Amino acid sequence: MQVAKQGHVAVLAFPFGTHAAPLLTLVGRLSAAAPNLKFSFLNTAKSNEKVFSKIKIAENGNIKAHNVYDGVPEGHVFSGHPLESVELFLKAMPETFKNGVKEAVKESGMKVTCLLSDAFFWFSGDMAAEMGVPWVALWTAAPCSISVHLYTDLIRSTLKGNGEMVDQTLKFIPGMSAIHAKDLPAGVCHGNLDAPFSCMLHNMGRMLPRATALAMNSFEEIDHTIIDDLKSKLKMVLNVGPFNLALPPQSFSDESGCIPWLDKHRASSLAYLCFGSILTPSPNELMALAEALEAQKVPFLWSFRDSSKVQLLDKFLERTSTLGKIVPWSPQLQVLEHASVGVFITHAGWNSISESIAGGVPMICRPFFADQPLNGRLVEDIWKIGVNVEGGVFTKCGTMRALDLVFKAEQGKMMRENIGILKKKAREAVATDGSSTKNFKTLLEVVSG
Ligand code: U2F
């Protein structure tokens, strides 16, 4: 599948969490299929360095990284607030991207023929209209979570009362009768509705109906009701994932020797733990989780990103040196595809869930913020491919019960069967005649103009 048309696609990336990575992966696929298109990848220097070093892209020279201003004023002293860099970046948009596009046009000598942005960037609709080009938005999370943002006004006007609201369900939205208000990201109907991040998501929901197409790292068969409803509200909805399955097998680095270590274990016998690119559970929760693994004698591989906190587990690691392995980074895709992994203990970030589905590994979820509680609900109550930790936080007893459930109980067997079915559907979606493959062809046509 190759397209010969020339064109210049300006790509606007969100530089935090795992957002720029799936966007660059998609750009890599598009570039391989349309070698005559030029892609200018606009992102902060820090995020560009990270994603371009991790993701292998076609070496046709048609994808060029452009660094845009990160919004941090010179001499700025950070207060330590976790959202500070995000809010500075949001404050500087959309000018940062407008300037970035101008520079990319000047440097390449080609006017922009398509704007491909993270769906967060609601202003892309106006930018694309001014340039007279299509706007394609990429939503990097689950179809259900974008639906929440499209229905924010209705949710706000329908759910009543503050304290009592949390347990009400979204039965007035197609496909969402099992979702509770408390599962929704802060800023939709609870929390600070006027925070910069909440306003960005609200604007996104209002602007997306103007997008030429909304692409997603998901597949149609995961939830027909939600996807059909999205199709009725948006011009074009193109599930083109799961990205990790849609790509040919990639080479990967395994500096900590995770795969050879996994090779030494029995099938479905161990737990893999990772909490994504932003979070580390609190010291109390880390201890409770460690104690539960030790008490249940569950072998574990733990990708532990925050080196400043790993010493909290020193004693536990001494005692469990033959049981488990802690690494600063793992090749997660390959880990989740390894036969020895029997459960994934996760924060329920969308990429992690999607990779767990691709590997057929049931999950124990400990969601923290944003779309994660919603994803946890989908995992436990809709797809029945995992369980949330009791009370929403790791305690020794609650985690032991969750491990028992997945490893020993009938329910765990059912979860394995259910995720096996979903995995099969995901693989079919990216096969030659699958829904995601067909959608990718359509996306290619839109992007090529
Ligand atoms: C934000 O999520 P995160 O970046 O925190 O987490 P994930 O979406 O699960 O993505 C983590 C990615 O990092 C990879 C892993 C995933 O692709 O394979 N990784 C790895 O390869 N090795 C490691 O040791 C550790 C991680 C946000 F917080 C979530 O709420 C959103 O759902 C998500 C997507 O929008 O972005």
Coordinates of C-alpha atoms and ligand atoms in Angstrom, one line a residue, residues 17-19 140-141 272 274 276-278 303 329-330 332 347 349-352 355 369-372 375, ligand 1:
G17 CA 3.1 11.3 29.3
T18 CA 2.9 8.8 26.5
H19 CA 1.3 11.0 23.9
T140 CA -4.2 8.4 22.3
A141 CA -6.6 6.8 24.8
Y272 CA 4.8 -7.7 35.8
C274 CA 4.7 -0.9 35.9
G276 CA 3.6 4.2 33.2
S277 CA 5.7 7.3 32.5
I278 CA 4.4 9.7 35.1
S303 CA 9.7 -1.7 35.9
W329 CA 13.0 0.3 32.2
S330 CA 11.7 -2.8 30.5
Q332 CA 7.1 -3.7 28.0
H347 CA -2.0 2.2 36.6
G349 CA -2.8 4.0 31.2
W350 CA -4.3 3.3 27.8
N351 CA -1.1 2.2 26.1
S352 CA -0.5 -0.3 28.9
E355 CA -0.4 -3.7 25.2
F369 CA -5.9 10.1 37.5
A370 CA -7.2 11.3 34.1
D371 CA -8.7 8.5 32.0
Q372 CA -7.3 5.7 34.3
N375 CA -10.1 2.4 31.9
Ligands
U2F1 C1 -0.5 8.7 30.0 O1 0.0 7.5 30.4 P1 1.4 6.9 30.8 O2 2.4 7.4 29.9 O3 1.7 7.1 32.2 O4 1.2 5.3 30.6 P2 0.8 4.4 29.3 O5 -0.3 5.0 28.5 O6 0.4 3.1 29.9 O7 2.1 4.3 28.5 C2 3.3 3.9 29.0 C3 4.1 3.5 27.8 O8 5.5 3.3 28.2 C4 6.0 2.1 27.8 C5 4.8 1.2 27.8 C6 3.7 2.1 27.3 O9 3.7 2.2 25.8 O10 5.1 0.1 26.9 N1 7.0 1.6 28.9 C7 8.0 0.7 28.5 O11 8.1 0.4 27.3 N2 8.8 0.3 29.4 C8 8.7 0.6 30.7 O12 9.5 0.1 31.5 C9 7.7 1.5 31.1 C10 6.8 2.0 30.2 C11 -1.6 9.1 30.9 F1 -1.1 9.1 32.2 C12 -2.7 8.0 30.8 O13 -3.8 8.3 31.7 C13 -3.2 7.9 29.4 O14 -4.1 6.9 29.2 C14 -2.0 7.7 28.4 C15 -2.4 7.8 27.0 O15 -3.0 9.0 26.6 O16 -1.0 8.7 28.7

